[in-house]
Amino acid sequence: MQDLEIYIRDLKAGAVSRWLESHVKQLVLDDNDVASVTKGTAYFGEKRLKITLYPQAFGKRFTSLIIEGEQLPWTSDLDCARSARRAMDAEVRCSPGEWQEGEAVEDEKWWRLDDRGEQLVVWN
């Protein structure tokens, strides 16, 4: 099982399902209420995906989106974030994939994709 995880700022109702519809098949995701945890499913190729939205991740303005499955539509969190950024025109963040358990969180850098471009930044 692999996963992709991105964080979307000020997520609008229906935005994730509208975006994912063009990348997966048989999408079942009711994201009209983005204030509560939302779970859904889809297929990529012949493999089933689990999709989960967690509101208020890293403060009240970000929603965590996790896509889990044996086969995924993107090869990295950053590729997924780029696709989401283009589709939703919202700030999207993701881990660069380099952080290891035990490293100081305050030193951790995240990709921030927004109107200014793509930058590695400390979350705050």
Coordinates of C-alpha atoms in Angstrom, one line a residue:
M1 CA 0.0 0.0 0.0
Q2 CA 1.3 3.4 -1.0
D3 CA -0.1 6.8 -0.2
L4 CA -0.1 10.4 -1.4
E5 CA -0.7 13.2 1.1
I6 CA -1.2 16.9 0.3
Y7 CA -2.6 19.9 2.3
I8 CA -5.0 22.2 0.6
R9 CA -5.6 25.7 2.1
D10 CA -9.2 27.0 2.3
L11 CA -10.7 24.0 0.5
K12 CA -13.9 24.7 -1.2
A13 CA -16.8 22.3 -1.2
G14 CA -16.7 19.9 -4.2
A15 CA -13.2 20.9 -5.3
V16 CA -11.5 17.6 -4.6
S17 CA -14.2 15.5 -6.4
R18 CA -14.2 17.8 -9.4
W19 CA -10.4 17.5 -9.7
L20 CA -10.2 13.8 -9.1
E21 CA -12.9 12.9 -11.6
S22 CA -10.5 13.4 -14.5
H23 CA -7.8 11.3 -12.9
V24 CA -9.7 8.2 -11.5
K25 CA -12.6 6.0 -12.3
Q26 CA -15.8 5.2 -10.3
L27 CA -15.1 8.1 -7.8
V28 CA -17.4 8.0 -4.8
L29 CA -16.6 11.0 -2.7
D30 CA -19.2 13.4 -1.2
D31 CA -17.0 16.5 -0.4
N32 CA -19.8 19.0 -0.2
D33 CA -19.2 19.3 3.6
V34 CA -15.5 20.1 3.9
A35 CA -15.8 20.8 7.7
S36 CA -15.9 17.1 8.7
V37 CA -13.8 14.0 7.9
T38 CA -14.8 12.7 4.5
K39 CA -14.0 9.2 3.2
G40 CA -14.4 7.9 -0.4
T41 CA -13.2 5.4 -2.9
A42 CA -12.2 5.3 -6.6
Y43 CA -10.3 3.1 -9.0
F44 CA -7.0 3.8 -10.8
G45 CA -6.4 1.2 -13.4
E46 CA -7.9 -1.9 -11.8
K47 CA -6.8 -1.0 -8.3
R48 CA -9.0 0.4 -5.6
L49 CA -8.1 3.7 -3.9
K50 CA -9.1 5.0 -0.5
I51 CA -9.5 8.7 -0.3
T52 CA -9.7 10.6 3.0
L53 CA -10.1 14.3 3.7
Y54 CA -9.1 15.6 7.2
P55 CA -10.2 19.2 7.8
Q56 CA -8.3 21.5 10.1
A57 CA -4.9 19.8 9.7
F58 CA -2.1 22.1 10.6
G59 CA -4.5 24.8 11.9
K60 CA -8.0 25.7 10.8
R61 CA -7.2 26.6 7.2
F62 CA -5.7 23.4 5.7
T63 CA -7.4 20.1 4.8
S64 CA -5.2 17.0 4.5
L65 CA -6.0 14.8 1.5
I66 CA -4.7 11.3 1.6
I67 CA -5.0 8.9 -1.3
E68 CA -4.0 5.3 -0.6
G69 CA -3.7 2.3 -3.0
E70 CA -1.4 -0.2 -4.7
Q71 CA -1.4 2.0 -7.8
L72 CA -1.7 5.8 -7.7
P73 CA -2.4 8.5 -10.3
W74 CA 0.8 10.4 -9.4
T75 CA 4.3 9.2 -8.6
S76 CA 5.0 11.7 -5.7
D77 CA 3.2 14.0 -3.3
L78 CA 4.7 16.9 -5.3
D79 CA 3.3 15.7 -8.6
C80 CA -0.1 15.3 -6.8
A81 CA 0.2 18.8 -5.3
R82 CA 1.0 20.3 -8.7
S83 CA -2.1 18.8 -10.3
A84 CA -4.3 19.9 -7.4
R85 CA -2.9 23.4 -7.5
R86 CA -3.6 23.8 -11.2
A87 CA -7.2 22.4 -10.8
M88 CA -8.2 24.2 -7.6
D89 CA -6.2 27.5 -7.8
A90 CA -5.6 27.2 -4.1
E91 CA -2.4 27.0 -2.0
V92 CA -1.3 23.4 -1.7
R93 CA 1.5 22.1 0.5
C94 CA 3.2 18.7 0.7
S95 CA 6.2 17.1 2.3
P96 CA 9.4 16.9 0.2
G97 CA 9.7 13.3 1.3
E98 CA 13.0 13.8 3.1
W99 CA 11.9 14.1 6.7
Q100 CA 12.8 11.2 9.0
E101 CA 11.3 10.2 12.3
G102 CA 13.3 11.8 15.1
E103 CA 14.3 14.9 13.1
A104 CA 13.4 18.3 14.6
V105 CA 10.0 19.4 13.2
E106 CA 11.0 23.1 13.3
D107 CA 13.7 22.3 10.7
E108 CA 11.3 20.5 8.4
K109 CA 10.7 22.1 5.0
W110 CA 7.5 21.7 3.0
W111 CA 6.7 22.4 -0.6
R112 CA 4.4 25.4 -0.9
L113 CA 2.7 25.8 -4.2
D114 CA 0.8 29.1 -4.6
D115 CA 0.6 32.3 -6.7
R116 CA 4.3 32.9 -5.9
G117 CA 5.4 29.6 -7.4
E118 CA 6.9 26.5 -5.8
Q119 CA 9.1 27.0 -2.8
L120 CA 10.5 24.9 0.1
V121 CA 9.5 26.7 3.3
V122 CA 9.1 26.1 7.0
W123 CA 5.4 25.5 7.6
N124 CA 4.8 28.7 9.7

